[in-house]
Short mmCIF file of C-alpha atoms in Angstrom, two decimals:
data_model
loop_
_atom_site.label_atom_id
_atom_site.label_comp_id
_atom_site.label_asym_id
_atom_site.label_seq_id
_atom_site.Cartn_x
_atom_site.Cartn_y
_atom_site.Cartn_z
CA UNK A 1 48.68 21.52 110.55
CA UNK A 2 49.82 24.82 109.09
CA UNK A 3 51.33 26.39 106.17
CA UNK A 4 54.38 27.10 108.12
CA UNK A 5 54.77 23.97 110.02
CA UNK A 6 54.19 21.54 107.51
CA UNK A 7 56.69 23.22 104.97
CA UNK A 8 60.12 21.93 104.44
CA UNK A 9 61.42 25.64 104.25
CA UNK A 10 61.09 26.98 107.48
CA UNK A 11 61.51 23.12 109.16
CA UNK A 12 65.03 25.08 110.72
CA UNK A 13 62.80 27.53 112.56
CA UNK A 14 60.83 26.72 116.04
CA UNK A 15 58.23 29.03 116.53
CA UNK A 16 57.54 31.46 119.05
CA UNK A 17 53.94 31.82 119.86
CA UNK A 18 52.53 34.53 121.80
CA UNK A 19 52.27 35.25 125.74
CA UNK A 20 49.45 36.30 126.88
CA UNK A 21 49.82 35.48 130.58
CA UNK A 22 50.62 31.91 130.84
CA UNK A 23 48.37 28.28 129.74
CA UNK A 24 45.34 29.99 130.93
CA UNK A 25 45.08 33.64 130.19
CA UNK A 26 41.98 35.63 131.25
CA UNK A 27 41.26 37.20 128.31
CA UNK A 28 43.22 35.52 125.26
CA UNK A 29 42.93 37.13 121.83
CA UNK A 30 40.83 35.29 119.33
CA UNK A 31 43.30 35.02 116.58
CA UNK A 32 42.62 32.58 114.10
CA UNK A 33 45.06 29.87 114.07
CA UNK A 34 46.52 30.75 110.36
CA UNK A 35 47.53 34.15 111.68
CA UNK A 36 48.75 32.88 114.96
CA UNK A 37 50.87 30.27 113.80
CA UNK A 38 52.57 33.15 111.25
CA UNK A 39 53.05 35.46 113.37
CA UNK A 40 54.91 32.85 116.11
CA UNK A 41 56.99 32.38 112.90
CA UNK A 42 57.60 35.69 112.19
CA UNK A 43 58.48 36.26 116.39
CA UNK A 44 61.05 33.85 116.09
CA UNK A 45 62.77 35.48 112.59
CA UNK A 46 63.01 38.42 114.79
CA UNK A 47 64.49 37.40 117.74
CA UNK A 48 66.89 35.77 115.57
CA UNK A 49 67.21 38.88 113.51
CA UNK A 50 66.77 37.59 110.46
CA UNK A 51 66.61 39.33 107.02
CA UNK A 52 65.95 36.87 103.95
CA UNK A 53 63.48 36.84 101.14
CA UNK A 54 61.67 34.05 103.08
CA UNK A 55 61.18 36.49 105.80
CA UNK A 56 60.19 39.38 102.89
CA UNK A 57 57.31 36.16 101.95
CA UNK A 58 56.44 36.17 105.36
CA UNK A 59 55.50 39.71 106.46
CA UNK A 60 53.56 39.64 103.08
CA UNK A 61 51.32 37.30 104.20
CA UNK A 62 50.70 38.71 107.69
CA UNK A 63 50.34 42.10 105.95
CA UNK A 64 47.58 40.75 103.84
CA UNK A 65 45.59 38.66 106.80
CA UNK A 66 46.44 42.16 108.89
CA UNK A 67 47.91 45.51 106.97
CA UNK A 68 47.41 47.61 110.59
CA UNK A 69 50.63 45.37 112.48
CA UNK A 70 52.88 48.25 112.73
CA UNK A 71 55.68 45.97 113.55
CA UNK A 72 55.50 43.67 111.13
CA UNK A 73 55.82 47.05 108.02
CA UNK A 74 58.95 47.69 110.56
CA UNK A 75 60.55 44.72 110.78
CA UNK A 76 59.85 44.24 106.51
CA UNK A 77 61.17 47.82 105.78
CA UNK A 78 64.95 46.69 107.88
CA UNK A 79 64.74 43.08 105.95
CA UNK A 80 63.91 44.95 102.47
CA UNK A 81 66.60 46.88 102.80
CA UNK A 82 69.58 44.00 104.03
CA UNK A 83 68.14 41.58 101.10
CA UNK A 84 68.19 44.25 97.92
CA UNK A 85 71.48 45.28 99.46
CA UNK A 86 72.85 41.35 99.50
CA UNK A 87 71.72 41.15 95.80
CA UNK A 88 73.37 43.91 94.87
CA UNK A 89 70.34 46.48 93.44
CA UNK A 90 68.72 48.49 96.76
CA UNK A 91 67.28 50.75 94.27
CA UNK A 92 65.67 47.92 92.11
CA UNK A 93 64.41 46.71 95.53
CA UNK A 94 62.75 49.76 96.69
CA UNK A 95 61.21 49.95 93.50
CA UNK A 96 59.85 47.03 93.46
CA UNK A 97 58.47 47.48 96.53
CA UNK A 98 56.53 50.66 95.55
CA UNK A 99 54.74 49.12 93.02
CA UNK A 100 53.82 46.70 95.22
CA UNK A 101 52.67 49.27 97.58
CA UNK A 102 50.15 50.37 95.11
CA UNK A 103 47.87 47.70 95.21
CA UNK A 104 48.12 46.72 98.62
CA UNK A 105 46.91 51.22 99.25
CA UNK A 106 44.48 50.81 97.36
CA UNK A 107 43.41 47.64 99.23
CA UNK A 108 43.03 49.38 102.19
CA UNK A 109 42.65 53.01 101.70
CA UNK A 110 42.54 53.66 105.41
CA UNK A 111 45.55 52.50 106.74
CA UNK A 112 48.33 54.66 107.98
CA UNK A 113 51.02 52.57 108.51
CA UNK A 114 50.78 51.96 104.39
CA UNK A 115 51.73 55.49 103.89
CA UNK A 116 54.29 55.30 106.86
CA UNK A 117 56.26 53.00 104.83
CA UNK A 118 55.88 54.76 101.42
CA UNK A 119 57.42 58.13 102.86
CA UNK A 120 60.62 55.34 103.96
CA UNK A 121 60.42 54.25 100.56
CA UNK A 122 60.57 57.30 98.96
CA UNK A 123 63.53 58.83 100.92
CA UNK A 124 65.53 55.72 100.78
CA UNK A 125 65.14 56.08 96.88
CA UNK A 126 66.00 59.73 96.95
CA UNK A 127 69.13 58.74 98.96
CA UNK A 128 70.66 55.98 96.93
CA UNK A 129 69.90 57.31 93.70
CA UNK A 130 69.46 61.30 93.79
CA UNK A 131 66.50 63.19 93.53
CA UNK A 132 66.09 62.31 89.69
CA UNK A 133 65.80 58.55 91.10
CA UNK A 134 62.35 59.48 92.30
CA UNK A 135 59.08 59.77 89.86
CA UNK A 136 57.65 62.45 91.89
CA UNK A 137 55.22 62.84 88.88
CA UNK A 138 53.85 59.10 88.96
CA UNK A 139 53.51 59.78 93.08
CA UNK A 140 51.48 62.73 92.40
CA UNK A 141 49.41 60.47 89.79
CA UNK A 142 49.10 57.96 92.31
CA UNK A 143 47.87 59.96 94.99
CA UNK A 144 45.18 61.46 92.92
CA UNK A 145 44.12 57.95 91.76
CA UNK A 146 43.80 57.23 95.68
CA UNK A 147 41.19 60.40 95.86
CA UNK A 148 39.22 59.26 93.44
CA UNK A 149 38.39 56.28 96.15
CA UNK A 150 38.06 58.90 99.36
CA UNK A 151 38.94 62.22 98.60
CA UNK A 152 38.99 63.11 101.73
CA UNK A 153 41.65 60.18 102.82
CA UNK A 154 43.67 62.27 105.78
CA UNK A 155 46.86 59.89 105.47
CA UNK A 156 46.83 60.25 101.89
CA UNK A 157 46.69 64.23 101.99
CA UNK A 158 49.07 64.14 104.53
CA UNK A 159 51.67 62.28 101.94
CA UNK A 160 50.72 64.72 99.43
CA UNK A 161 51.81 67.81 101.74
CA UNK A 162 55.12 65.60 102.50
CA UNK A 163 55.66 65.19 98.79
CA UNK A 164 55.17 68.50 98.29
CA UNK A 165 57.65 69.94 101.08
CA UNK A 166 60.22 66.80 100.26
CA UNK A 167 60.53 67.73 96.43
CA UNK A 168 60.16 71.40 96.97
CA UNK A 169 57.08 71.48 94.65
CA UNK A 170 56.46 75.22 94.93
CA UNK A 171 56.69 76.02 91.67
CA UNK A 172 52.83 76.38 90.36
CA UNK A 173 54.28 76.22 86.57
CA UNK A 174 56.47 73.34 86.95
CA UNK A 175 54.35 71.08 89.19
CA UNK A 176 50.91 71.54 88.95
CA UNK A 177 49.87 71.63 92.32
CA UNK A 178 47.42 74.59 92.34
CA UNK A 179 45.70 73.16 88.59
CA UNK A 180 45.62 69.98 91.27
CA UNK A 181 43.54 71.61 94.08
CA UNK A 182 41.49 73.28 91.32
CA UNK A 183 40.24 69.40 89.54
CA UNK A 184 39.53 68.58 93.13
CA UNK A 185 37.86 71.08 93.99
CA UNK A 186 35.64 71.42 90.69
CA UNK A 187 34.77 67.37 91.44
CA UNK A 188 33.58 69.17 95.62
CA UNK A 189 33.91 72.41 96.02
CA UNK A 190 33.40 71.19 99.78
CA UNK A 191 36.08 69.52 100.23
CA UNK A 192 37.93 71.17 103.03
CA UNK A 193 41.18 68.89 102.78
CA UNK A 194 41.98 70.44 99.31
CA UNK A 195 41.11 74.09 100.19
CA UNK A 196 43.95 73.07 103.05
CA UNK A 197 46.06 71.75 100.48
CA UNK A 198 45.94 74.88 98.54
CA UNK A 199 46.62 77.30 101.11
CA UNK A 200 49.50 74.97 102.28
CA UNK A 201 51.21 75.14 98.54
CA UNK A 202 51.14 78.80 98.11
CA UNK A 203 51.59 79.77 101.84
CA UNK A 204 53.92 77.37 102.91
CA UNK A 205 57.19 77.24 100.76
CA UNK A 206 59.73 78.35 103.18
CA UNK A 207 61.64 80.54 101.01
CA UNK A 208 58.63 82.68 100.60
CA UNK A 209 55.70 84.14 99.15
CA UNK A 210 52.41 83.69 99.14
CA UNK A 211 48.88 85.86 99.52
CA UNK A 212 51.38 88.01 102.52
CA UNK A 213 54.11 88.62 100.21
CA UNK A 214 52.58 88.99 96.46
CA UNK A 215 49.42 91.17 95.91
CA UNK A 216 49.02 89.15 92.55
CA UNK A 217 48.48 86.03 94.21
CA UNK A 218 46.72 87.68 97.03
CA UNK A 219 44.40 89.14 94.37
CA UNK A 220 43.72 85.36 92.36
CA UNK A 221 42.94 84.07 95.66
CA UNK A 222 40.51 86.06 96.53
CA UNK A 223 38.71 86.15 92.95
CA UNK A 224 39.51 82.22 93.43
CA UNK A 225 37.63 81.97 96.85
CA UNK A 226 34.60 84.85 95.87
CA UNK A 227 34.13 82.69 92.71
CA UNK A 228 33.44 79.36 94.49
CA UNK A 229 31.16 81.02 97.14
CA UNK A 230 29.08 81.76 94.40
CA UNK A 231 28.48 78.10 93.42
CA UNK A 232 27.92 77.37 97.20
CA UNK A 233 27.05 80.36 99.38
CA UNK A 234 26.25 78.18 102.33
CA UNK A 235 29.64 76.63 101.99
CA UNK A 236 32.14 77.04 105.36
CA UNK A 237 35.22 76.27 103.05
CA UNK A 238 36.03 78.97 100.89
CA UNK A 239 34.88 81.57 103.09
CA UNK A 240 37.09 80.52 105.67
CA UNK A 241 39.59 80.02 103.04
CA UNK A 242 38.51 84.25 101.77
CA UNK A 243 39.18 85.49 105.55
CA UNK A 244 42.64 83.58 106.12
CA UNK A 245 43.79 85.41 102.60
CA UNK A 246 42.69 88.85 103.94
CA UNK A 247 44.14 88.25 107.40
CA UNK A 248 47.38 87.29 105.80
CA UNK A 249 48.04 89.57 103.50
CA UNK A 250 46.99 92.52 106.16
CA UNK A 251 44.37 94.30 104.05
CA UNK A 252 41.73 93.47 106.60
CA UNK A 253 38.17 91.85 107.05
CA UNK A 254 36.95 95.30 106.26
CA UNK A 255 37.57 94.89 102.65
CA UNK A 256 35.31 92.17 101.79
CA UNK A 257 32.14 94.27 103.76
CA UNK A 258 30.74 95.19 100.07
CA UNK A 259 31.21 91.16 99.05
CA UNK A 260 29.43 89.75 102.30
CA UNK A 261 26.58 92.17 102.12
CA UNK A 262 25.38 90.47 98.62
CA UNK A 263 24.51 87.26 100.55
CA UNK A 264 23.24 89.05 103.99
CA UNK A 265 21.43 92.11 103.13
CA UNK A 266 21.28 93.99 106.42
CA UNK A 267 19.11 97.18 105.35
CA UNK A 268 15.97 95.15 104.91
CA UNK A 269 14.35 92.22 107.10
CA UNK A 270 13.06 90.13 104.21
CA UNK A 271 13.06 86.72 103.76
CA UNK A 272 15.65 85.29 101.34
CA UNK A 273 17.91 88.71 102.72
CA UNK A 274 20.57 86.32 103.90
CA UNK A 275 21.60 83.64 101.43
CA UNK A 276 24.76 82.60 103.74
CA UNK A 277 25.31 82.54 107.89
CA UNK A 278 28.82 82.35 106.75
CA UNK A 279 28.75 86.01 104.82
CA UNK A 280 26.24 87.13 108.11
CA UNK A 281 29.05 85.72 110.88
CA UNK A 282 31.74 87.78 108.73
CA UNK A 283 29.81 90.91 108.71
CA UNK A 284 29.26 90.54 112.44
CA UNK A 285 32.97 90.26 112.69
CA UNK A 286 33.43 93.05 110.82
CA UNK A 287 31.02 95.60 111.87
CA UNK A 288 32.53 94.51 116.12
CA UNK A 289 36.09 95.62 114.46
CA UNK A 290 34.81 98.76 113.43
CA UNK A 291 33.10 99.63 116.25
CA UNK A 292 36.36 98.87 117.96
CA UNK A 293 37.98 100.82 116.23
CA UNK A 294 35.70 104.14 117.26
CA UNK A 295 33.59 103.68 113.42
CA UNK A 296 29.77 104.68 113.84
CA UNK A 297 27.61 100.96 113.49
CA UNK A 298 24.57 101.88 111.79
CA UNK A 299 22.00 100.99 113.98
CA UNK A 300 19.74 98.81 111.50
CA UNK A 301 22.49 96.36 110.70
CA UNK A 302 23.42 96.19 114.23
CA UNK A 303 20.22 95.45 115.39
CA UNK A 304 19.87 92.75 113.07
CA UNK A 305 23.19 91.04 113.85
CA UNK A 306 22.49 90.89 117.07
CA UNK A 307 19.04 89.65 116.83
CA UNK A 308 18.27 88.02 113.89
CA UNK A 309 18.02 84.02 113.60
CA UNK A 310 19.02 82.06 110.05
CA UNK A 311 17.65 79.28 109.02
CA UNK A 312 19.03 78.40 105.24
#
């Protein structure tokens, strides 16, 4: 006997178990018989559409024996909402249930349907009680506390880029997102998803800006991105990150020739001349655009490109 059949509170409800092609299936799904007897529970709160804290109780323990059931955060996000509403205090509810969403994401760092139902909780707070209703500042704290288990968690940047956008956090001096990208990157300078993140904060605020837009910040970023490649030369990241600031800002690939040629010496065929493939497939790029553009290639350096084979 189960938890669910042999207690008194749910003795009103007759479970709905699943169909999976009749008494003799071909290929039945091993569930174990705690989770299957829940979840025939569960089937038959929702075909009776029921929203109670019971129910609340219930999709908490299916979450915990299975935090990937997209319709079970679903069905708990509609019920969360009808019970804090019945007592009177949504906002205490959805609070409550962020906190609670903590430890369950950092449980299961992985899961997307986690941070599915954070953005819902986040918006719904927003909604009932203003903007000032949401700690954006704890979010951000939380978020980095996630990194420091994966920082290279997709869903979790992907919240960060939505809190960013959703809050309109822009502003460098106010919010801290740049100093952000900059402790992250000091911990890996290889980590791609915050280079990403930095290019999305000061190149993505639709009202403006940005490397295109301000020759300051054009100029930071590419002292930013020059200083990094020197603690990694061999690193794709920043010089990826060093070409998109160029491109965007118009000044052209030609401008960082002088840079490049300090990690791929092209006059002499020593070894040790190239220190980076990624400064050698820059200068290949541009020495094509000036010869595209009618310039006179030298034809040492264009011999080499075209020949030489790095191994670093």
């Amino acid at each position: 006997m189960g938890k669910y059949s042999t207690s008194p509170q749910w003795a009103d409800i007759t479970p709905l178990p699943t169909n999976e092609g009749g008494p003799n299936p071909l290929a039945a799904i091993a569930y174990s018989d705690e989770y299957a007897e829940t979840m025939s529970y569960l089937r038959a709160c929702m075909a009776a559409d029921e929203a109670s804290p019971r129910v609340l109780d219930l999709t908490e323990d299916l979450i915990d024996m299975n935090p990937a059931h997209y319709t079970v955060w679903l069905y708990r996000a509609k019920v969360l909402i009808k019970v804090s509403e019945e007592r009177g205090d949504l906002l205490g509810g959805l609070k409550g249930e962020l906190e609670w969403l903590n430890e369950i994401a950092l449980s299961h760092q992985k899961n997307y349907q986690i941070w599915h139902h954070r953005n819902m909780l986040v918006d719904k707070i927003k909604e009932v009680g203003g903007e000032g209703a949401v700690d954006v500042r704890a979010e951000q704290e939380f978020v980095e506390r996630m990194f420091g288990l994966d920082a290279k968690n997709y869903h979790v940047w992907s919240y960060r880029q939505w809190l960013v956008k959703r809050f309109n956090l822009w502003d460098e001096s106010k919010f801290g997102e740049l100093e952000f990208t900059e402790r992250m990157l000091k911990k890996d300078v290889r980590n791609n998803s915050a280079w990403n993140h930095r290019w999305y904060v000061i190149n993505g605020n639709p009202s403006g800006g940005g490397v295109e837009q301000d020759e300051g910040v054009r100029d930071r970023e590419v002292a930013f991105a020059k200083k990094a490649i020197e603690k990694a030369p061999q690193n794709c990241s920043p010089w990826n990150y060093l070409r998109g600031v160029v491109r965007k800002s118009g000044v052209g690939l030609g401008s960082l020739k002088g840079f490049a040629e300090q990690y791929a010496n092209l006059e002499i065929e020593v070894e040790g001349g190239v220190r980076s493939s990624h400064a050698l497939d820059l200068l290949a790029d541009i020495l094509g655009e000036e010869e595209g553009e009618g310039g006179k290639v030298k034809a040492g350096p264009a011999r080499i490109l075209s020949s030489c084979q790095v191994s670093i």
